[in-house]
Tab-separated table of C-alpha atoms and ligand atoms in Angstrom:
chain	number	residue	atom	x	y	z
A	962	MET	CA	30.490	-15.429	0.950
A	963	THR	CA	26.912	-14.090	1.104
A	964	ASN	CA	25.460	-11.610	-1.361
A	965	PHE	CA	22.478	-9.555	-0.221
A	966	LEU	CA	19.723	-7.598	-1.906
A	967	VAL	CA	18.091	-5.130	0.478
A	968	LEU	CA	14.772	-3.648	-0.654
A	969	GLY	CA	13.768	-0.513	1.272
A	970	ALA	CA	17.380	0.028	2.345
A	971	THR	CA	17.101	3.812	2.079
A	972	GLY	CA	14.602	4.021	4.948
A	973	PHE	CA	15.057	4.412	8.680
A	974	VAL	CA	15.523	0.694	9.446
A	975	GLY	CA	17.390	0.028	6.181
A	976	ARG	CA	20.325	2.219	7.154
A	977	SER	CA	20.870	0.254	10.385
A	978	VAL	CA	20.395	-3.062	8.600
A	979	CYS	CA	23.067	-2.206	6.021
A	980	GLU	CA	25.453	-1.065	8.759
A	981	LYS	CA	24.819	-4.275	10.691
A	982	LEU	CA	25.417	-6.445	7.615
A	983	VAL	CA	28.723	-4.672	6.989
A	984	GLU	CA	29.669	-5.084	10.658
A	985	ARG	CA	28.698	-8.774	10.511
A	986	SER	CA	31.273	-9.509	7.842
A	987	GLY	CA	33.818	-6.885	8.850
A	988	GLY	CA	33.175	-5.305	5.444
A	989	ALA	CA	35.073	-8.123	3.779
A	990	ASP	CA	32.424	-10.626	2.740
A	991	GLY	CA	30.037	-10.607	-0.179
A	992	ARG	CA	28.108	-7.642	-1.475
A	993	ILE	CA	25.124	-5.686	-0.241
A	994	ARG	CA	23.037	-4.457	-3.159
A	995	VAL	CA	20.610	-1.760	-2.108
A	996	ALA	CA	17.657	-1.003	-4.314
A	997	THR	CA	16.428	2.557	-4.611
A	998	ARG	CA	14.032	4.524	-6.750
A	999	ARG	CA	16.094	7.685	-6.366
A	1000	PHE	CA	19.868	7.514	-6.273
A	1001	PRO	CA	20.390	10.509	-3.935
A	1002	ARG	CA	18.372	8.658	-1.253
A	1003	ALA	CA	21.099	5.983	-1.138
A	1004	ARG	CA	24.145	8.244	-1.176
A	1005	HIS	CA	24.883	7.721	2.524
A	1006	LEU	CA	24.763	3.939	2.052
A	1007	GLN	CA	27.237	4.035	-0.793
A	1008	LEU	CA	29.919	5.068	1.683
A	1009	LEU	CA	29.660	1.672	3.395
A	1010	PRO	CA	32.144	-0.962	2.200
A	1011	THR	CA	30.689	-3.702	-0.061
A	1012	VAL	CA	27.485	-1.685	-0.664
A	1013	GLU	CA	26.392	-1.387	-4.285
A	1014	VAL	CA	23.523	0.947	-5.169
A	1015	ALA	CA	21.050	-0.313	-7.774
A	1016	CYS	CA	18.669	2.312	-9.081
A	1017	GLY	CA	15.354	1.235	-10.584
A	1018	ASP	CA	11.690	0.537	-10.122
A	1019	ILE	CA	11.282	-2.683	-8.165
A	1020	HIS	CA	7.631	-2.823	-9.260
A	1021	ASP	CA	8.944	-3.721	-12.696
A	1022	ASP	CA	9.551	-7.498	-12.966
A	1023	ALA	CA	12.536	-7.116	-15.280
A	1024	VAL	CA	14.223	-4.676	-12.882
A	1025	LEU	CA	13.552	-6.939	-9.915
A	1026	ALA	CA	14.992	-9.933	-11.799
A	1027	ARG	CA	18.122	-7.922	-12.625
A	1028	MET	CA	18.545	-6.851	-9.010
A	1029	LEU	CA	18.202	-10.455	-7.816
A	1030	ARG	CA	21.079	-11.675	-9.977
A	1031	ASP	CA	23.845	-13.365	-7.937
A	1032	THR	CA	21.937	-12.865	-4.710
A	1033	ASP	CA	21.834	-15.315	-1.795
A	1034	VAL	CA	19.620	-13.466	0.692
A	1035	VAL	CA	16.863	-10.887	0.156
A	1036	ILE	CA	15.778	-8.559	2.940
A	1037	ASN	CA	12.496	-6.747	2.300
A	1038	LEU	CA	11.892	-3.534	4.246
A	1039	VAL	CA	9.680	-1.759	1.722
A	1040	ALA	CA	6.567	-0.272	3.266
A	1041	ILE	CA	4.380	2.801	3.451
A	1042	LEU	CA	2.569	4.081	6.519
A	1043	HIS	CA	-0.017	6.168	4.689
A	1044	GLY	CA	-1.835	5.485	1.463
A	1045	SER	CA	-5.001	4.466	-0.323
A	1046	GLU	CA	-6.231	0.870	-0.415
A	1047	ALA	CA	-4.619	0.540	-3.868
A	1048	GLU	CA	-1.254	1.883	-2.668
A	1049	PHE	CA	-1.162	-0.500	0.321
A	1050	GLU	CA	-2.092	-3.323	-2.048
A	1051	ARG	CA	0.722	-2.455	-4.462
A	1052	VAL	CA	3.481	-2.025	-1.875
A	1053	HIS	CA	2.537	-4.504	0.879
A	1054	VAL	CA	0.822	-7.278	-1.116
A	1055	ARG	CA	1.701	-7.170	-4.816
A	1056	LEU	CA	5.390	-6.480	-4.209
A	1057	PRO	CA	5.843	-9.511	-1.861
A	1058	GLU	CA	3.856	-11.648	-4.355
A	1059	ARG	CA	6.085	-10.535	-7.217
A	1060	LEU	CA	9.202	-10.837	-5.073
A	1061	ALA	CA	8.297	-14.450	-4.231
A	1062	GLN	CA	7.894	-15.304	-7.925
A	1063	ALA	CA	11.070	-13.458	-8.892
A	1064	CYS	CA	13.058	-15.238	-6.152
A	1065	LEU	CA	11.830	-18.649	-7.291
A	1066	LYS	CA	12.791	-17.817	-10.888
A	1067	ALA	CA	16.215	-16.517	-9.870
A	1068	GLY	CA	16.899	-19.456	-7.536
A	1069	VAL	CA	17.065	-17.232	-4.460
A	1070	ARG	CA	15.612	-19.122	-1.502
A	1071	ARG	CA	16.455	-17.099	1.609
A	1072	VAL	CA	14.123	-14.183	2.314
A	1073	ILE	CA	13.839	-12.091	5.459
A	1074	HIS	CA	10.689	-10.005	5.424
A	1075	VAL	CA	9.860	-7.212	7.845
A	1076	SER	CA	6.167	-6.907	8.572
A	1077	ALA	CA	4.515	-5.273	11.607
A	1078	LEU	CA	3.199	-6.360	14.975
A	1079	GLY	CA	-0.565	-6.824	14.777
A	1080	ALA	CA	-0.580	-7.817	11.100
A	1081	ALA	CA	-3.714	-9.912	10.634
A	1082	LEU	CA	-6.286	-10.476	7.908
A	1083	ASP	CA	-8.997	-9.132	10.229
A	1084	ALA	CA	-6.917	-6.288	11.720
A	1085	PRO	CA	-8.660	-2.911	12.115
A	1086	SER	CA	-6.496	-0.983	9.613
A	1087	LYS	CA	-5.657	-1.206	5.913
A	1088	TYR	CA	-1.954	-1.042	6.838
A	1089	LEU	CA	-2.084	-4.124	9.097
A	1090	ARG	CA	-4.417	-6.125	6.837
A	1091	SER	CA	-2.208	-5.515	3.817
A	1092	LYS	CA	0.893	-6.444	5.843
A	1093	ALA	CA	-0.766	-9.777	6.729
A	1094	ARG	CA	-1.568	-10.484	3.082
A	1095	GLY	CA	2.031	-9.710	2.104
A	1096	GLU	CA	3.315	-12.188	4.698
A	1097	ALA	CA	0.856	-14.804	3.414
A	1098	ALA	CA	2.006	-14.312	-0.183
A	1099	LEU	CA	5.599	-15.016	0.794
A	1100	ARG	CA	4.654	-17.978	3.001
A	1101	ALA	CA	2.729	-19.537	0.117
A	1102	ALA	CA	5.911	-19.749	-1.978
A	1103	SER	CA	8.567	-22.402	-1.358
A	1104	LEU	CA	11.047	-19.997	0.159
A	1105	ALA	CA	13.298	-20.166	3.210
A	1106	LEU	CA	11.404	-17.345	4.879
A	1107	THR	CA	11.718	-15.550	8.212
A	1108	VAL	CA	9.178	-12.846	9.084
A	1109	LEU	CA	9.882	-10.162	11.659
A	1110	ARG	CA	7.044	-8.213	13.233
A	1111	PRO	CA	8.268	-5.128	15.113
A	1112	SER	CA	6.308	-2.889	17.443
A	1113	VAL	CA	7.107	0.792	16.959
A	1114	ILE	CA	10.835	1.253	16.328
A	1115	PHE	CA	12.877	4.025	17.956
A	1116	GLY	CA	16.293	5.368	17.021
A	1117	GLU	CA	18.079	8.576	16.123
A	1118	ARG	CA	16.203	9.007	12.842
A	1119	ASP	CA	12.829	7.608	13.911
A	1120	ARG	CA	9.647	9.309	12.778
A	1121	PHE	CA	7.795	8.600	15.984
A	1122	LEU	CA	9.472	10.127	19.044
A	1123	ASN	CA	11.149	12.763	16.845
A	1124	LEU	CA	7.770	13.694	15.383
A	1125	PHE	CA	6.200	14.217	18.789
A	1126	ALA	CA	9.282	16.070	20.018
A	1127	SER	CA	8.911	18.412	17.000
A	1128	LEU	CA	5.193	18.944	17.572
A	1129	LEU	CA	5.819	19.758	21.211
A	1130	THR	CA	8.106	22.611	20.186
A	1131	ILE	CA	5.169	24.167	18.282
A	1132	PHE	CA	2.112	23.603	20.451
A	1133	PRO	CA	1.700	24.861	24.013
A	1134	ILE	CA	-0.657	21.913	24.615
A	1135	LEU	CA	-0.615	18.754	22.493
A	1136	PRO	CA	-4.054	17.319	21.660
A	1137	LEU	CA	-3.431	13.598	21.195
A	1138	ALA	CA	-5.559	10.958	19.453
A	1139	ALA	CA	-5.462	7.340	20.643
A	1140	ALA	CA	-3.666	8.412	23.824
A	1141	LYS	CA	-4.315	5.056	25.493
A	1142	ALA	CA	-2.896	2.994	22.604
A	1143	ARG	CA	-0.183	0.662	23.827
A	1144	PHE	CA	3.259	0.044	22.346
A	1145	GLN	CA	6.365	-1.948	23.222
A	1146	PRO	CA	9.033	0.159	21.457
A	1147	VAL	CA	12.094	-1.630	20.145
A	1148	TRP	CA	15.482	-0.079	19.276
A	1149	VAL	CA	16.355	0.018	15.584
A	1150	ASP	CA	19.759	-1.474	16.343
A	1151	ASP	CA	18.110	-4.504	17.998
A	1152	VAL	CA	15.881	-5.019	14.939
A	1153	ALA	CA	18.915	-4.769	12.637
A	1154	SER	CA	20.838	-7.240	14.850
A	1155	ALA	CA	17.881	-9.613	14.685
A	1156	ILE	CA	17.949	-9.515	10.881
A	1157	ALA	CA	21.706	-10.116	10.795
A	1158	ARG	CA	21.353	-13.047	13.213
A	1159	CYS	CA	18.571	-14.590	11.133
A	1160	VAL	CA	20.955	-14.567	8.166
A	1161	ASP	CA	23.385	-16.763	10.079
A	1162	ASP	CA	20.857	-18.957	11.865
A	1163	PRO	CA	19.052	-21.451	9.615
A	1164	SER	CA	16.883	-22.514	12.563
A	1165	THR	CA	14.982	-19.228	12.105
A	1166	ILE	CA	13.673	-20.363	8.703
A	1167	GLY	CA	9.899	-20.704	8.909
A	1168	LEU	CA	9.653	-18.540	12.036
A	1169	THR	CA	7.660	-15.372	12.628
A	1170	LEU	CA	9.439	-13.350	15.295
A	1171	GLU	CA	7.929	-10.507	17.297
A	1172	CYS	CA	10.353	-7.626	17.854
A	1173	CYS	CA	9.497	-5.762	21.043
A	1174	GLY	CA	11.443	-3.852	23.630
A	1175	PRO	CA	11.497	-4.567	27.359
A	1176	ARG	CA	8.552	-2.327	28.401
A	1177	VAL	CA	4.998	-1.441	27.427
A	1178	TYR	CA	3.978	2.264	27.317
A	1179	SER	CA	0.804	4.114	26.439
A	1180	LEU	CA	1.069	6.598	23.572
A	1181	LYS	CA	0.482	9.428	26.046
A	1182	GLU	CA	3.406	8.242	28.180
A	1183	LEU	CA	5.653	8.077	25.116
A	1184	VAL	CA	4.707	11.594	24.010
A	1185	GLU	CA	5.317	12.939	27.506
A	1186	LEU	CA	8.711	11.218	27.629
A	1187	ALA	CA	9.602	12.643	24.187
A	1188	GLY	CA	8.727	16.101	25.527
A	1189	ALA	CA	10.722	15.680	28.725
A	1190	TRP	CA	13.807	14.264	26.963
A	1191	SER	CA	13.806	16.896	24.208
A	1192	GLY	CA	13.415	19.766	26.664
A	1193	SER	CA	9.892	20.651	25.419
A	1194	ALA	CA	7.692	19.175	28.127
A	1195	ARG	CA	4.090	20.326	27.529
A	1196	PRO	CA	0.682	19.168	28.740
A	1197	VAL	CA	-0.711	16.346	26.593
A	1198	LEU	CA	-4.485	16.346	26.185
A	1199	ALA	CA	-6.073	12.973	25.379
A	1200	LEU	CA	-8.723	13.549	22.673
A	1201	PRO	CA	-12.011	11.633	22.675
A	1202	ALA	CA	-12.192	9.077	19.816
A	1203	ALA	CA	-14.374	11.196	17.478
A	1204	LEU	CA	-12.163	14.278	17.857
A	1205	GLY	CA	-9.056	12.135	17.360
A	1206	ARG	CA	-10.405	10.887	14.030
A	1207	LEU	CA	-11.312	14.414	13.003
A	1208	GLN	CA	-7.770	15.592	13.813
A	1209	ALA	CA	-6.338	12.714	11.741
A	1210	PHE	CA	-8.674	13.574	8.846
A	1211	VAL	CA	-7.473	17.193	8.893
A	1212	MET	CA	-3.851	15.985	8.917
A	1213	GLU	CA	-4.560	13.807	5.866
A	1214	LEU	CA	-5.565	16.964	3.993
A	1215	LEU	CA	-2.367	18.879	4.820
A	1216	PRO	CA	0.245	19.099	2.053
A	1217	GLY	CA	3.662	17.411	2.343
A	1218	ARG	CA	4.575	14.275	4.229
A	1219	LYS	CA	1.605	12.920	6.167
A	1220	LEU	CA	1.984	13.018	9.935
A	1221	MET	CA	-1.091	11.000	10.842
A	1222	SER	CA	-4.074	9.358	9.161
A	1223	ARG	CA	-7.347	7.747	10.208
A	1224	ASP	CA	-5.815	4.428	9.198
A	1225	ASN	CA	-2.991	4.992	11.741
A	1226	ILE	CA	-5.632	5.529	14.410
A	1227	ASP	CA	-7.361	2.329	13.321
A	1228	SER	CA	-4.022	0.463	13.662
A	1229	MET	CA	-3.735	1.704	17.231
A	1230	ARG	CA	-7.054	0.090	18.188
A	1231	ILE	CA	-5.063	-3.060	18.906
A	1232	ALA	CA	-2.090	-3.000	21.270
A	1233	SER	CA	1.266	-3.153	19.519
A	1234	VAL	CA	2.724	-5.419	22.204
A	1235	ALA	CA	4.096	-8.963	22.259
A	1236	SER	CA	1.339	-11.553	21.891
A	1237	GLY	CA	3.252	-14.145	23.882
A	1238	LYS	CA	2.267	-16.689	21.204
A	1239	LEU	CA	5.259	-16.166	18.927
A	1240	PRO	CA	9.002	-16.152	19.660
A	1241	GLY	CA	10.623	-12.819	20.436
A	1242	LEU	CA	14.120	-11.411	20.152
A	1243	ASP	CA	15.295	-13.559	23.087
A	1244	ARG	CA	14.980	-16.507	20.668
A	1245	LEU	CA	17.939	-14.920	18.857
A	1246	GLY	CA	19.860	-14.247	22.067
A	1247	ILE	CA	19.164	-10.510	21.908
A	1248	GLU	CA	18.658	-8.709	25.187
A	1249	THR	CA	16.538	-5.760	24.135
A	1250	THR	CA	17.591	-2.191	24.888
A	1251	PRO	CA	15.426	0.014	27.113
A	1252	LEU	CA	14.026	3.185	25.547
A	1253	GLU	CA	15.373	5.167	28.497
A	1254	SER	CA	18.978	4.260	27.710
A	1255	VAL	CA	18.912	5.506	24.093
A	1256	ALA	CA	16.144	8.027	23.361
A	1257	PRO	CA	17.146	10.795	25.828
A	1258	ARG	CA	20.526	11.002	24.076
A	1259	TYR	CA	19.213	11.618	20.571
A	1260	LEU	CA	16.150	13.628	21.561
A	1261	GLY	CA	18.156	15.776	23.929
A	1262	HIS	CA	20.971	16.948	21.738
A	1263	VAL	CA	18.944	18.155	18.760
A	1264	SER	CA	17.308	21.511	19.272
A	1265	GLY	CA	13.638	21.943	18.395
A	1266	GLU	CA	14.582	24.260	15.525
A	1267	LYS	CA	17.029	21.736	13.990
A	1268	ARG	CA	14.425	18.987	14.235
A	1269	LEU	CA	11.867	21.168	12.494
A	1270	GLU	CA	14.326	21.968	9.719
A	1271	ALA	CA	14.849	18.242	9.197
A	1272	TRP	CA	11.104	17.742	9.042
A	1273	ARG	CA	10.666	20.531	6.516
A	1274	ALA	CA	13.407	19.039	4.349
A	1275	ARG	CA	11.812	15.577	4.494
A	1276	ALA	CA	8.375	16.970	3.697
A	1277	ARG	CA	9.733	18.686	0.577
A	1278	ARG	CA	11.368	15.414	-0.498
A	1279	GLY	CA	8.413	13.188	0.358
B	754	LIG	N1	9.532	2.389	11.783
B	754	LIG	C1	8.704	1.720	12.573
B	754	LIG	O1	8.350	2.162	13.693
B	754	LIG	C2	8.161	0.377	12.141
B	754	LIG	C3	7.309	-0.323	12.995
B	754	LIG	C4	6.815	-1.568	12.605
B	754	LIG	C5	7.182	-2.101	11.385
B	754	LIG	N2	8.015	-1.410	10.577
B	754	LIG	C6	8.382	-2.002	9.291
B	754	LIG	O2	9.778	-1.976	9.118
B	754	LIG	C7	10.093	-1.834	7.727
B	754	LIG	C8	11.036	-0.647	7.532
B	754	LIG	O3	10.371	0.515	8.027
B	754	LIG	P1	11.065	1.957	8.025
B	754	LIG	O4	10.636	2.654	9.251
B	754	LIG	O5	12.509	1.844	7.699
B	754	LIG	O6	10.291	2.623	6.798
B	754	LIG	P2	10.760	3.893	5.926
B	754	LIG	O7	11.801	4.669	6.612
B	754	LIG	O8	9.517	4.578	5.514
B	754	LIG	O9	11.421	3.208	4.653
B	754	LIG	C9	10.634	2.528	3.736
B	754	LIG	C10	11.473	2.095	2.547
B	754	LIG	O10	10.581	1.576	1.561
B	754	LIG	C11	10.831	2.242	0.328
B	754	LIG	N3	9.571	2.389	-0.394
B	754	LIG	C12	8.414	2.926	0.077
B	754	LIG	N4	7.478	2.879	-0.880
B	754	LIG	C13	8.049	2.315	-1.965
B	754	LIG	C14	7.596	2.010	-3.265
B	754	LIG	N5	6.357	2.284	-3.671
B	754	LIG	N6	8.473	1.427	-4.121
B	754	LIG	C15	9.724	1.184	-3.742
B	754	LIG	N7	10.231	1.442	-2.522
B	754	LIG	C16	9.394	2.007	-1.655
B	754	LIG	C17	11.405	3.594	0.700
B	754	LIG	O11	12.151	4.056	-0.411
B	754	LIG	P3	12.453	5.612	-0.661
B	754	LIG	O12	13.647	5.888	0.178
B	754	LIG	O13	12.726	5.691	-2.096
B	754	LIG	O14	11.235	6.360	-0.230
B	754	LIG	C18	12.258	3.222	1.897
B	754	LIG	O15	13.502	2.718	1.478
B	754	LIG	C19	8.758	-1.687	7.026
B	754	LIG	O16	8.336	-2.933	6.551
B	754	LIG	C20	7.819	-1.213	8.123
B	754	LIG	O17	6.467	-1.546	7.886
B	754	LIG	C21	8.518	-0.179	10.914
């Protein structure tokens, strides 16, 4: 019987991870404790068998210690895409540091940590540098650690293809920053399967796995595909670097959930594709799913108006 604590379970990847963990045990083994700051965010997860919702601030050591009680495996999915240096530090570095200490105190050894492809101490963005420091903090502790580094993740509730599909319903022409940036998109279900397989495969302890799909695309190609599949095909205009940064700066100033930041553009200066130096999902026996076999289905059946409503609702919440 394995008891899990999933941090960041209420997010896009977290939902699939919880479903996969339930599927793994047939809903009959152990317990999946999901941590959340706001109970309503976890309501959908509570419907899954063996899921227990724990509400509290995981940046508080006492709360974290309580959540770790009777836990065998911790899965950390907590992250932010936009923020100040201090916010990235708190969420991507301090939290893994504190989690490592809390796990050692609680006698929890197995940790699966989701980072990001391109994480490096000398990476061009705050996001990627802080992700690298978070990985390092966990590696420095005597834990049974597996790190996963995904490229951009797609799936029904993604904030990548859905975002561009939404924008294409508004603009007759889409001016795009970092149009040549390269990605190797991976399906959320494949990432969740990878996490579930790591749980059952002790040979993955100590590994850093790159999670990438079968093909590399430029950002411009991905945006054009999102337009074609959602029925809003529009011309996409690649912006020169300076204009792209200016556009991102303006977006940082807009109220509500941030769509883009200069730090995102900095992240895209390095290709988010498999390095070839680290094992990939084939190491876990996962044959990755092509974008073309999943994304047209979920982009196609939601109308532009519905997608915008969902975005407005998220912006109010965020
Ligand atoms: N999505 C991608 O394309 C992608 C690509 C590469 C790597 N990744 C990595 O995959 C992991 C999961 O990503 P995701 O797309 O599922 O992200 P997400 O949807 O934004 O979810 C992030 C989760 O972290 C929680 N969280 C954020 N800030 C927090 C804070 N200050 N304190 C406590 N909890 C906090 C959120 O809780 P609330 O629900 O309360 O906000 C949410 O559960 C992350 O490590 C991310 O860096 C994702």
